Amino acid sequence: MGSLEDRWRRELDELRAAGRYRELRSPRGHDFTSNDYLGYAELASPSEPTLSTSGAASRLLRGHHVIWPVVENRLAGWHQAPAALIFTSGYVANEGLLGTIIGPEDYVLSDACNHASIIDGLRLSKAKQRVFAHNDLHDLRNGLRVAGDRQKFIVTESLFSMEGDTAPLREIAALAESYDANLIVDEAHATGCFGSNGSGLVDALRLRSQVLATVHTGGKALGVPGAYIVGSMLLREILVNRCRHLLFTTALPPVVAAWWLMAIDRAQNDDAGRSRLHSNTATFRKAFARHGIAAGGADYIVPIVLGDDARAVAAAERLQAAGFDVRAIRPPTVPVGTARLRISIHADHDPALLDTLAEQVAAAVRATA
Ligand SMILES: Cc1ncc(COP(=O)(O)O)c(C=O)c1O
């Protein structure tokens, strides 16, 4: 048996050889990579002299500051749903939700492009799983047909984080209803950005009554730390009693709750930001289309699949050298052979810069072919 350090060095060497070595790098250049879709991330933090910076304990103990129910009621109201429950992150919320309410005797249909936190939550659940082809209603229906007499769950993202496309939620909700399946939708990338009050795609499509739960993150468009789950009072009650990801971790600090109240107000009232986001998306996609290179999806996440890892890294490096912070997305974040550039359009991007970016991306794609 070699040493543990030798094992780590070998692993890192293998990653380097495969072109999948990662480093933490500080942001540089125009931000076309973060999930700050509405441009809130650069806003200065308000001072809250009366609110503590310590969560102090689990929510179940002294971590349940009086401000948290205020935030959760505001969130429930935003979604016109019975209840909401805050978590420390979207990763934790997905893992906690799926690992708590789904059990080994259940049957789950999960989209092939679902996020790692969904995959890990489903592993925790130990349920029988069938992964259906991405956004493929036919494959989903086939899975539902063979599920038998078990409690069934369908889990999907609404706007997919790496594909930039949206799930056919109306059709999925209809299938869920006809096969008596419970629908869970991860709205991480849609929260703040869709619907007349920004509460996401499920609400914009008026599907709230057809979903068991939605999962929302604060760290993307809303610009605050944490995440939340929306659903029934009973769902909230079972999570408060059973969810290890809520019970056995320190609550977010009360000062963060004040930021949530501001973030909800800001997002709810930011129709102008949403329309800038969607018009910037149209501007970039139109400019890029002129170069005759395919881009995936139709929204503000724009993936350009290059296939080879090294090619994606080289294209991203060219863009970074030109002052654009665009990163290469490689396996295991995306399937092998689908390494890509992922361009994230924001409400506060200057439209003139989007034309230049389109040109530079096309040049980088061609130069690395
Ligand atoms: C679809 C999806 N769900 C959940 C998460 C996790 O959210 P958070 O960053 O708040 O942990 C992410 C973040 O990458 C995501 O893309």
mmCIF file of C-alpha atoms and ligand atoms in Angstrom:
data_model
loop_
_atom_site.group_PDB
_atom_site.id
_atom_site.type_symbol
_atom_site.label_atom_id
_atom_site.label_comp_id
_atom_site.label_asym_id
_atom_site.label_seq_id
_atom_site.Cartn_x
_atom_site.Cartn_y
_atom_site.Cartn_z
ATOM 1 C CA MET A 1 0.000 0.000 0.000
ATOM 2 C CA GLY A 2 1.491 3.364 -1.057
ATOM 3 C CA SER A 3 1.055 6.528 0.980
ATOM 4 C CA LEU A 4 -2.131 8.560 0.919
ATOM 5 C CA GLU A 5 -0.217 11.523 -0.494
ATOM 6 C CA ASP A 6 1.085 9.362 -3.353
ATOM 7 C CA ARG A 7 -2.486 8.379 -4.103
ATOM 8 C CA TRP A 8 -3.557 12.024 -4.251
ATOM 9 C CA ARG A 9 -0.593 12.970 -6.468
ATOM 10 C CA ARG A 10 -1.476 10.103 -8.825
ATOM 11 C CA GLU A 11 -5.085 11.245 -8.979
ATOM 12 C CA LEU A 12 -4.032 14.822 -9.727
ATOM 13 C CA ASP A 13 -1.590 13.627 -12.404
ATOM 14 C CA GLU A 14 -4.385 11.634 -14.021
ATOM 15 C CA LEU A 15 -6.594 14.724 -14.046
ATOM 16 C CA ARG A 16 -3.787 16.784 -15.609
ATOM 17 C CA ALA A 17 -3.214 14.114 -18.276
ATOM 18 C CA ALA A 18 -6.953 14.051 -19.059
ATOM 19 C CA GLY A 19 -7.121 17.873 -19.288
ATOM 20 C CA ARG A 20 -9.485 17.925 -16.271
ATOM 21 C CA TYR A 21 -7.234 19.480 -13.653
ATOM 22 C CA ARG A 22 -8.936 22.365 -11.848
ATOM 23 C CA GLU A 23 -7.647 25.448 -10.066
ATOM 24 C CA LEU A 24 -9.455 28.123 -8.105
ATOM 25 C CA ARG A 25 -8.992 31.354 -10.032
ATOM 26 C CA SER A 26 -10.037 34.844 -9.053
ATOM 27 C CA PRO A 27 -12.377 36.639 -11.435
ATOM 28 C CA ARG A 28 -10.765 38.714 -14.162
ATOM 29 C CA GLY A 29 -12.390 40.405 -17.158
ATOM 30 C CA HIS A 30 -16.043 41.004 -18.059
ATOM 31 C CA ASP A 31 -18.258 38.535 -16.185
ATOM 32 C CA PHE A 32 -19.859 36.138 -18.654
ATOM 33 C CA THR A 33 -19.531 33.164 -16.368
ATOM 34 C CA SER A 34 -21.286 33.745 -13.035
ATOM 35 C CA ASN A 35 -24.985 33.125 -12.392
ATOM 36 C CA ASP A 36 -25.569 36.765 -11.437
ATOM 37 C CA TYR A 37 -28.289 37.014 -14.089
ATOM 38 C CA LEU A 38 -29.912 40.197 -12.764
ATOM 39 C CA GLY A 39 -26.638 41.944 -11.895
ATOM 40 C CA TYR A 40 -27.161 42.059 -8.121
ATOM 41 C CA ALA A 41 -23.853 40.499 -7.057
ATOM 42 C CA GLU A 42 -21.895 43.736 -7.164
ATOM 43 C CA LEU A 43 -24.327 45.685 -4.972
ATOM 44 C CA ALA A 44 -22.844 46.819 -1.663
ATOM 45 C CA SER A 45 -24.029 45.012 1.440
ATOM 46 C CA PRO A 46 -26.285 47.033 3.731
ATOM 47 C CA SER A 47 -25.163 47.305 7.321
ATOM 48 C CA GLU A 48 -27.473 45.659 9.821
ATOM 49 C CA PRO A 49 -26.112 46.642 13.240
ATOM 50 C CA THR A 50 -28.912 44.885 15.131
ATOM 51 C CA LEU A 51 -28.592 41.494 13.485
ATOM 52 C CA SER A 52 -25.992 38.909 14.409
ATOM 53 C CA THR A 53 -23.453 37.448 12.006
ATOM 54 C CA SER A 54 -23.711 34.081 13.768
ATOM 55 C CA GLY A 55 -26.303 31.405 13.163
ATOM 56 C CA ALA A 56 -25.418 30.240 16.694
ATOM 57 C CA ALA A 57 -27.016 26.780 16.464
ATOM 58 C CA SER A 58 -29.277 24.584 14.374
ATOM 59 C CA ARG A 59 -32.668 26.042 13.405
ATOM 60 C CA LEU A 60 -34.122 23.457 15.760
ATOM 61 C CA LEU A 61 -32.285 25.023 18.690
ATOM 62 C CA ARG A 62 -31.353 28.709 19.100
ATOM 63 C CA GLY A 63 -30.646 29.179 15.389
ATOM 64 C CA HIS A 64 -34.329 29.877 14.716
ATOM 65 C CA HIS A 65 -34.157 33.674 14.988
ATOM 66 C CA VAL A 66 -37.576 35.415 14.764
ATOM 67 C CA ILE A 67 -36.599 36.924 11.421
ATOM 68 C CA TRP A 68 -36.553 33.541 9.616
ATOM 69 C CA PRO A 69 -40.331 32.940 9.708
ATOM 70 C CA VAL A 70 -40.739 36.478 8.351
ATOM 71 C CA VAL A 71 -38.483 35.578 5.405
ATOM 72 C CA GLU A 72 -40.203 32.234 4.865
ATOM 73 C CA ASN A 73 -43.663 33.785 4.923
ATOM 74 C CA ARG A 74 -42.525 36.365 2.384
ATOM 75 C CA LEU A 75 -41.157 33.582 0.181
ATOM 76 C CA ALA A 76 -44.359 31.550 0.456
ATOM 77 C CA GLY A 77 -46.345 34.681 -0.432
ATOM 78 C CA TRP A 78 -44.091 35.363 -3.427
ATOM 79 C CA HIS A 79 -44.874 31.899 -4.788
ATOM 80 C CA GLN A 80 -48.499 31.961 -3.571
ATOM 81 C CA ALA A 81 -47.767 28.651 -1.880
ATOM 82 C CA PRO A 82 -48.517 27.435 1.640
ATOM 83 C CA ALA A 83 -44.960 27.232 2.969
ATOM 84 C CA ALA A 84 -41.245 27.788 2.396
ATOM 85 C CA LEU A 85 -38.184 26.618 4.293
ATOM 86 C CA ILE A 86 -34.694 28.140 4.111
ATOM 87 C CA PHE A 87 -31.570 25.995 3.715
ATOM 88 C CA THR A 88 -27.890 26.886 3.769
ATOM 89 C CA SER A 89 -27.400 26.231 0.035
ATOM 90 C CA GLY A 90 -29.138 24.781 -2.991
ATOM 91 C CA TYR A 91 -26.874 21.757 -2.888
ATOM 92 C CA VAL A 92 -27.910 21.081 0.681
ATOM 93 C CA ALA A 93 -31.596 21.759 -0.078
ATOM 94 C CA ASN A 94 -31.703 19.255 -2.948
ATOM 95 C CA GLU A 95 -29.786 16.585 -1.090
ATOM 96 C CA GLY A 96 -31.849 17.116 2.050
ATOM 97 C CA LEU A 97 -35.223 17.178 0.306
ATOM 98 C CA LEU A 98 -34.666 14.135 -1.900
ATOM 99 C CA GLY A 99 -32.850 12.152 0.772
ATOM 100 C CA THR A 100 -35.644 12.813 3.275
ATOM 101 C CA ILE A 101 -38.930 12.454 1.440
ATOM 102 C CA ILE A 102 -37.984 9.647 -0.972
ATOM 103 C CA GLY A 103 -37.236 6.170 0.352
ATOM 104 C CA PRO A 104 -35.880 2.812 -0.871
ATOM 105 C CA GLU A 105 -39.391 1.540 -1.682
ATOM 106 C CA ASP A 106 -40.059 4.443 -4.108
ATOM 107 C CA TYR A 107 -39.433 4.907 -7.831
ATOM 108 C CA VAL A 108 -37.809 8.020 -9.278
ATOM 109 C CA LEU A 109 -37.561 9.365 -12.803
ATOM 110 C CA SER A 110 -34.702 11.814 -13.080
ATOM 111 C CA ASP A 111 -33.678 13.874 -16.134
ATOM 112 C CA ALA A 112 -30.266 12.880 -17.534
ATOM 113 C CA CYS A 113 -28.990 16.456 -17.188
ATOM 114 C CA ASN A 114 -30.010 17.002 -13.560
ATOM 115 C CA HIS A 115 -27.512 18.734 -11.264
ATOM 116 C CA ALA A 116 -25.032 16.856 -9.055
ATOM 117 C CA SER A 117 -26.993 17.797 -5.917
ATOM 118 C CA ILE A 118 -30.077 16.025 -7.308
ATOM 119 C CA ILE A 119 -28.011 12.977 -8.220
ATOM 120 C CA ASP A 120 -26.503 12.882 -4.732
ATOM 121 C CA GLY A 121 -29.892 13.396 -3.041
ATOM 122 C CA LEU A 122 -31.338 10.499 -5.012
ATOM 123 C CA ARG A 123 -28.388 8.325 -4.039
ATOM 124 C CA LEU A 124 -29.136 9.123 -0.410
ATOM 125 C CA SER A 125 -32.790 8.162 -0.898
ATOM 126 C CA LYS A 126 -31.765 4.658 -2.057
ATOM 127 C CA ALA A 127 -34.856 4.632 -4.279
ATOM 128 C CA LYS A 128 -35.039 2.682 -7.536
ATOM 129 C CA GLN A 129 -34.098 5.214 -10.188
ATOM 130 C CA ARG A 130 -34.544 5.492 -13.902
ATOM 131 C CA VAL A 131 -32.745 8.305 -15.661
ATOM 132 C CA PHE A 132 -34.798 9.504 -18.632
ATOM 133 C CA ALA A 133 -33.195 11.066 -21.713
ATOM 134 C CA HIS A 134 -32.921 14.834 -21.371
ATOM 135 C CA ASN A 135 -36.329 16.521 -21.806
ATOM 136 C CA ASP A 136 -37.623 13.375 -23.542
ATOM 137 C CA LEU A 137 -41.331 12.984 -22.773
ATOM 138 C CA HIS A 138 -41.526 9.675 -24.567
ATOM 139 C CA ASP A 139 -38.763 8.171 -22.433
ATOM 140 C CA LEU A 140 -40.313 9.664 -19.304
ATOM 141 C CA ARG A 141 -43.684 8.113 -20.141
ATOM 142 C CA ASN A 142 -42.032 4.736 -20.730
ATOM 143 C CA GLY A 143 -40.448 4.976 -17.300
ATOM 144 C CA LEU A 144 -43.762 5.853 -15.675
ATOM 145 C CA ARG A 145 -45.458 2.929 -17.394
ATOM 146 C CA VAL A 146 -43.151 0.373 -15.791
ATOM 147 C CA ALA A 147 -43.126 1.954 -12.327
ATOM 148 C CA GLY A 148 -45.852 -0.313 -10.971
ATOM 149 C CA ASP A 149 -47.623 0.353 -7.728
ATOM 150 C CA ARG A 150 -44.943 2.390 -6.018
ATOM 151 C CA GLN A 151 -44.813 5.995 -4.869
ATOM 152 C CA LYS A 152 -43.473 7.738 -7.983
ATOM 153 C CA PHE A 153 -41.406 10.932 -8.248
ATOM 154 C CA ILE A 154 -40.298 12.948 -11.277
ATOM 155 C CA VAL A 155 -37.329 15.268 -10.706
ATOM 156 C CA THR A 156 -36.209 17.898 -13.198
ATOM 157 C CA GLU A 157 -34.615 21.305 -13.391
ATOM 158 C CA SER A 158 -36.748 24.041 -14.972
ATOM 159 C CA LEU A 159 -33.944 25.938 -16.747
ATOM 160 C CA PHE A 160 -31.016 23.539 -17.118
ATOM 161 C CA SER A 161 -27.761 24.885 -15.781
ATOM 162 C CA MET A 162 -25.451 23.497 -18.447
ATOM 163 C CA GLU A 163 -27.821 23.026 -21.402
ATOM 164 C CA GLY A 164 -29.509 26.433 -21.222
ATOM 165 C CA ASP A 165 -32.823 24.889 -22.258
ATOM 166 C CA THR A 166 -36.074 24.586 -20.334
ATOM 167 C CA ALA A 167 -37.939 21.435 -19.381
ATOM 168 C CA PRO A 168 -41.351 20.936 -21.042
ATOM 169 C CA LEU A 169 -42.916 21.537 -17.639
ATOM 170 C CA ARG A 170 -46.562 21.645 -18.736
ATOM 171 C CA GLU A 171 -46.265 18.288 -20.420
ATOM 172 C CA ILE A 172 -44.263 16.797 -17.552
ATOM 173 C CA ALA A 173 -46.879 18.035 -15.068
ATOM 174 C CA ALA A 174 -49.627 16.456 -17.197
ATOM 175 C CA LEU A 175 -47.756 13.133 -17.254
ATOM 176 C CA ALA A 176 -47.186 13.351 -13.502
ATOM 177 C CA GLU A 177 -50.898 13.834 -13.023
ATOM 178 C CA SER A 178 -51.955 10.987 -15.274
ATOM 179 C CA TYR A 179 -49.502 8.534 -13.699
ATOM 180 C CA ASP A 180 -50.059 9.798 -10.160
ATOM 181 C CA ALA A 181 -46.413 10.830 -9.772
ATOM 182 C CA ASN A 182 -45.031 13.592 -7.525
ATOM 183 C CA LEU A 183 -43.230 16.356 -9.401
ATOM 184 C CA ILE A 184 -40.181 18.135 -7.946
ATOM 185 C CA VAL A 185 -38.661 21.034 -9.889
ATOM 186 C CA ASP A 186 -35.254 22.615 -9.269
ATOM 187 C CA GLU A 187 -35.652 26.300 -10.140
ATOM 188 C CA ALA A 188 -32.065 27.275 -9.243
ATOM 189 C CA HIS A 189 -31.413 29.075 -12.528
ATOM 190 C CA ALA A 190 -34.953 30.363 -13.118
ATOM 191 C CA THR A 191 -35.643 32.027 -9.758
ATOM 192 C CA GLY A 192 -35.854 35.798 -10.125
ATOM 193 C CA CYS A 193 -35.816 35.675 -13.904
ATOM 194 C CA PHE A 194 -39.191 34.374 -15.138
ATOM 195 C CA GLY A 195 -42.773 35.453 -14.555
ATOM 196 C CA SER A 196 -44.210 38.889 -13.956
ATOM 197 C CA ASN A 197 -42.998 38.930 -10.345
ATOM 198 C CA GLY A 198 -39.877 36.848 -10.970
ATOM 199 C CA SER A 199 -40.804 33.835 -8.876
ATOM 200 C CA GLY A 200 -39.725 31.338 -11.529
ATOM 201 C CA LEU A 201 -40.967 29.146 -14.346
ATOM 202 C CA VAL A 202 -43.327 26.921 -12.363
ATOM 203 C CA ASP A 203 -45.309 29.982 -11.262
ATOM 204 C CA ALA A 204 -45.036 31.696 -14.642
ATOM 205 C CA LEU A 205 -46.625 28.588 -16.214
ATOM 206 C CA ARG A 206 -49.231 28.428 -13.405
ATOM 207 C CA LEU A 207 -48.153 24.937 -12.380
ATOM 208 C CA ARG A 208 -47.797 25.583 -8.658
ATOM 209 C CA SER A 209 -50.715 23.338 -7.710
ATOM 210 C CA GLN A 210 -49.251 20.498 -9.804
ATOM 211 C CA VAL A 211 -45.839 20.311 -8.136
ATOM 212 C CA LEU A 212 -44.952 18.687 -4.852
ATOM 213 C CA ALA A 213 -42.014 21.014 -4.277
ATOM 214 C CA THR A 214 -39.750 23.532 -5.953
ATOM 215 C CA VAL A 215 -36.142 24.228 -4.963
ATOM 216 C CA HIS A 216 -34.722 27.756 -5.278
ATOM 217 C CA THR A 217 -31.246 29.119 -4.671
ATOM 218 C CA GLY A 218 -30.267 32.535 -3.367
ATOM 219 C CA GLY A 219 -26.739 32.420 -4.740
ATOM 220 C CA LYS A 220 -27.648 32.847 -8.393
ATOM 221 C CA ALA A 221 -29.961 35.644 -9.597
ATOM 222 C CA LEU A 222 -31.165 36.669 -6.121
ATOM 223 C CA GLY A 223 -27.642 37.500 -4.957
ATOM 224 C CA VAL A 224 -27.877 36.210 -1.361
ATOM 225 C CA PRO A 225 -26.442 33.191 0.452
ATOM 226 C CA GLY A 226 -28.723 30.193 0.981
ATOM 227 C CA ALA A 227 -31.649 28.490 -0.697
ATOM 228 C CA TYR A 228 -35.253 27.501 -0.016
ATOM 229 C CA ILE A 229 -37.826 24.851 -0.706
ATOM 230 C CA VAL A 230 -41.469 25.702 -1.444
ATOM 231 C CA GLY A 231 -44.359 23.294 -0.857
ATOM 232 C CA SER A 232 -47.154 22.383 1.521
ATOM 233 C CA MET A 233 -47.247 22.944 5.290
ATOM 234 C CA LEU A 234 -47.033 19.180 5.714
ATOM 235 C CA LEU A 235 -43.907 18.998 3.544
ATOM 236 C CA ARG A 236 -42.357 21.742 5.683
ATOM 237 C CA GLU A 237 -43.316 19.866 8.831
ATOM 238 C CA ILE A 238 -41.766 16.588 7.708
ATOM 239 C CA LEU A 239 -38.550 18.381 6.675
ATOM 240 C CA VAL A 240 -38.336 20.201 10.029
ATOM 241 C CA ASN A 241 -38.684 16.835 11.761
ATOM 242 C CA ARG A 242 -36.665 14.584 9.516
ATOM 243 C CA CYS A 243 -34.282 16.459 7.236
ATOM 244 C CA ARG A 244 -30.749 15.873 8.492
ATOM 245 C CA HIS A 245 -29.446 18.685 6.256
ATOM 246 C CA LEU A 246 -31.572 21.118 8.255
ATOM 247 C CA LEU A 247 -31.330 19.573 11.715
ATOM 248 C CA PHE A 248 -27.635 18.885 11.932
ATOM 249 C CA THR A 249 -26.167 22.114 10.627
ATOM 250 C CA THR A 250 -25.889 25.646 11.986
ATOM 251 C CA ALA A 251 -28.584 28.060 10.771
ATOM 252 C CA LEU A 252 -27.667 30.885 8.436
ATOM 253 C CA PRO A 253 -26.985 34.060 10.473
ATOM 254 C CA PRO A 254 -29.863 36.519 11.047
ATOM 255 C CA VAL A 255 -27.988 39.250 9.153
ATOM 256 C CA VAL A 256 -28.403 37.065 6.061
ATOM 257 C CA ALA A 257 -32.170 37.003 6.671
ATOM 258 C CA ALA A 258 -32.233 40.787 6.339
ATOM 259 C CA TRP A 259 -30.469 40.444 2.993
ATOM 260 C CA TRP A 260 -33.112 37.911 1.927
ATOM 261 C CA LEU A 261 -35.918 40.380 2.704
ATOM 262 C CA MET A 262 -34.172 42.975 0.527
ATOM 263 C CA ALA A 263 -33.475 40.434 -2.215
ATOM 264 C CA ILE A 264 -37.101 39.301 -2.391
ATOM 265 C CA ASP A 265 -38.303 42.922 -2.662
ATOM 266 C CA ARG A 266 -35.710 43.742 -5.273
ATOM 267 C CA ALA A 267 -36.420 40.677 -7.429
ATOM 268 C CA GLN A 268 -40.194 40.944 -7.100
ATOM 269 C CA ASN A 269 -40.138 44.495 -8.402
ATOM 270 C CA ASP A 270 -37.452 44.180 -11.037
ATOM 271 C CA ASP A 271 -39.454 43.735 -14.229
ATOM 272 C CA ALA A 272 -37.024 46.168 -15.861
ATOM 273 C CA GLY A 273 -34.050 43.933 -14.948
ATOM 274 C CA ARG A 274 -35.853 40.871 -16.275
ATOM 275 C CA SER A 275 -36.651 42.564 -19.553
ATOM 276 C CA ARG A 276 -33.013 43.738 -19.912
ATOM 277 C CA LEU A 277 -31.867 40.166 -19.188
ATOM 278 C CA HIS A 278 -34.107 38.688 -21.870
ATOM 279 C CA SER A 279 -33.373 41.416 -24.417
ATOM 280 C CA ASN A 280 -29.607 41.073 -23.839
ATOM 281 C CA THR A 281 -30.025 37.332 -24.371
ATOM 282 C CA ALA A 282 -31.799 37.951 -27.689
ATOM 283 C CA THR A 283 -29.096 40.460 -28.720
ATOM 284 C CA PHE A 284 -26.268 38.026 -28.009
ATOM 285 C CA ARG A 285 -27.975 35.010 -29.556
ATOM 286 C CA LYS A 286 -28.832 36.980 -32.719
ATOM 287 C CA ALA A 287 -25.295 38.338 -33.046
ATOM 288 C CA PHE A 288 -23.793 34.885 -32.468
ATOM 289 C CA ALA A 289 -26.163 33.201 -34.941
ATOM 290 C CA ARG A 290 -24.674 35.385 -37.713
ATOM 291 C CA HIS A 291 -21.421 33.460 -37.307
ATOM 292 C CA GLY A 292 -23.106 30.168 -38.211
ATOM 293 C CA ILE A 293 -21.994 28.298 -35.080
ATOM 294 C CA ALA A 294 -24.556 26.345 -33.075
ATOM 295 C CA ALA A 295 -25.409 27.406 -29.526
ATOM 296 C CA GLY A 296 -27.623 25.319 -27.245
ATOM 297 C CA GLY A 297 -30.812 26.340 -25.458
ATOM 298 C CA ALA A 298 -32.775 29.532 -25.929
ATOM 299 C CA ASP A 299 -32.235 31.516 -22.743
ATOM 300 C CA TYR A 300 -29.552 33.471 -20.883
ATOM 301 C CA ILE A 301 -27.369 30.395 -20.349
ATOM 302 C CA VAL A 302 -25.688 29.848 -23.714
ATOM 303 C CA PRO A 303 -23.684 26.621 -24.077
ATOM 304 C CA ILE A 304 -21.434 26.160 -27.081
ATOM 305 C CA VAL A 305 -20.491 22.494 -27.154
ATOM 306 C CA LEU A 306 -16.975 21.901 -28.518
ATOM 307 C CA GLY A 307 -16.642 18.242 -27.512
ATOM 308 C CA ASP A 308 -12.994 17.892 -26.625
ATOM 309 C CA ASP A 309 -11.871 19.071 -23.162
ATOM 310 C CA ALA A 310 -8.596 20.587 -24.354
ATOM 311 C CA ARG A 311 -10.366 22.474 -27.116
ATOM 312 C CA ALA A 312 -12.877 23.972 -24.687
ATOM 313 C CA VAL A 313 -10.047 25.041 -22.377
ATOM 314 C CA ALA A 314 -8.082 26.595 -25.256
ATOM 315 C CA ALA A 315 -11.146 28.500 -26.503
ATOM 316 C CA ALA A 316 -11.891 29.786 -22.990
ATOM 317 C CA GLU A 317 -8.273 30.893 -22.555
ATOM 318 C CA ARG A 318 -8.443 32.893 -25.785
ATOM 319 C CA LEU A 319 -11.554 34.663 -24.570
ATOM 320 C CA GLN A 320 -10.002 35.341 -21.168
ATOM 321 C CA ALA A 321 -6.943 36.834 -22.842
ATOM 322 C CA ALA A 322 -9.319 39.143 -24.741
ATOM 323 C CA GLY A 323 -10.839 40.321 -21.433
ATOM 324 C CA PHE A 324 -13.939 38.085 -21.303
ATOM 325 C CA ASP A 325 -14.356 35.836 -18.286
ATOM 326 C CA VAL A 326 -15.777 32.754 -20.021
ATOM 327 C CA ARG A 327 -14.897 29.350 -18.603
ATOM 328 C CA ALA A 328 -14.657 25.869 -20.080
ATOM 329 C CA ILE A 329 -17.089 23.350 -18.600
ATOM 330 C CA ARG A 330 -15.701 19.824 -18.625
ATOM 331 C CA PRO A 331 -16.683 16.389 -17.329
ATOM 332 C CA PRO A 332 -17.859 15.406 -14.772
ATOM 333 C CA THR A 333 -19.961 18.610 -14.812
ATOM 334 C CA VAL A 334 -21.111 17.627 -18.332
ATOM 335 C CA PRO A 335 -20.999 14.218 -20.091
ATOM 336 C CA VAL A 336 -17.708 13.048 -21.594
ATOM 337 C CA GLY A 337 -17.278 14.347 -25.150
ATOM 338 C CA THR A 338 -19.457 17.429 -24.562
ATOM 339 C CA ALA A 339 -16.991 19.908 -23.049
ATOM 340 C CA ARG A 340 -18.242 23.396 -23.750
ATOM 341 C CA LEU A 341 -18.084 27.109 -23.300
ATOM 342 C CA ARG A 342 -20.925 28.288 -21.081
ATOM 343 C CA ILE A 343 -21.783 31.931 -21.571
ATOM 344 C CA SER A 344 -23.989 33.519 -18.985
ATOM 345 C CA ILE A 345 -25.795 36.677 -20.112
ATOM 346 C CA HIS A 346 -26.772 39.244 -17.468
ATOM 347 C CA ALA A 347 -29.212 42.136 -17.252
ATOM 348 C CA ASP A 348 -26.401 44.633 -16.645
ATOM 349 C CA HIS A 349 -24.281 43.697 -19.664
ATOM 350 C CA ASP A 350 -23.740 46.501 -22.136
ATOM 351 C CA PRO A 351 -25.464 45.411 -25.392
ATOM 352 C CA ALA A 352 -22.529 46.803 -27.415
ATOM 353 C CA LEU A 353 -20.193 44.422 -25.565
ATOM 354 C CA LEU A 354 -22.426 41.484 -26.517
ATOM 355 C CA ASP A 355 -21.706 42.029 -30.227
ATOM 356 C CA THR A 356 -17.975 42.039 -29.537
ATOM 357 C CA LEU A 357 -18.308 38.928 -27.378
ATOM 358 C CA ALA A 358 -20.193 37.110 -30.175
ATOM 359 C CA GLU A 359 -17.342 37.907 -32.571
ATOM 360 C CA GLN A 360 -14.672 36.847 -30.099
ATOM 361 C CA VAL A 361 -16.459 33.586 -29.226
ATOM 362 C CA ALA A 362 -16.819 32.719 -32.904
ATOM 363 C CA ALA A 363 -13.116 33.500 -33.469
ATOM 364 C CA ALA A 364 -12.126 31.325 -30.489
ATOM 365 C CA VAL A 365 -14.280 28.434 -31.693
ATOM 366 C CA ARG A 366 -12.762 28.641 -35.193
ATOM 367 C CA ALA A 367 -9.196 29.060 -33.961
ATOM 368 C CA THR A 368 -9.418 25.914 -31.861
ATOM 369 C CA ALA A 369 -11.163 23.692 -34.446
HETATM 370 C C1 LIG B 1 -29.569 23.215 -10.958
HETATM 371 C C2 LIG B 1 -28.837 23.514 -9.698
HETATM 372 N N1 LIG B 1 -29.358 23.109 -8.525
HETATM 373 C C3 LIG B 1 -28.742 23.351 -7.366
HETATM 374 C C4 LIG B 1 -27.545 24.019 -7.317
HETATM 375 C C5 LIG B 1 -26.866 24.245 -6.011
HETATM 376 O O1 LIG B 1 -27.139 25.514 -5.545
HETATM 377 P P1 LIG B 1 -26.132 26.268 -4.550
HETATM 378 O O2 LIG B 1 -25.080 26.885 -5.397
HETATM 379 O O3 LIG B 1 -26.994 27.247 -3.823
HETATM 380 O O4 LIG B 1 -25.581 25.216 -3.639
HETATM 381 C C6 LIG B 1 -26.963 24.478 -8.505
HETATM 382 C C7 LIG B 1 -25.682 25.250 -8.460
HETATM 383 O O5 LIG B 1 -24.767 25.027 -9.177
HETATM 384 C C8 LIG B 1 -27.617 24.212 -9.722
HETATM 385 O O6 LIG B 1 -27.079 24.598 -10.883
#
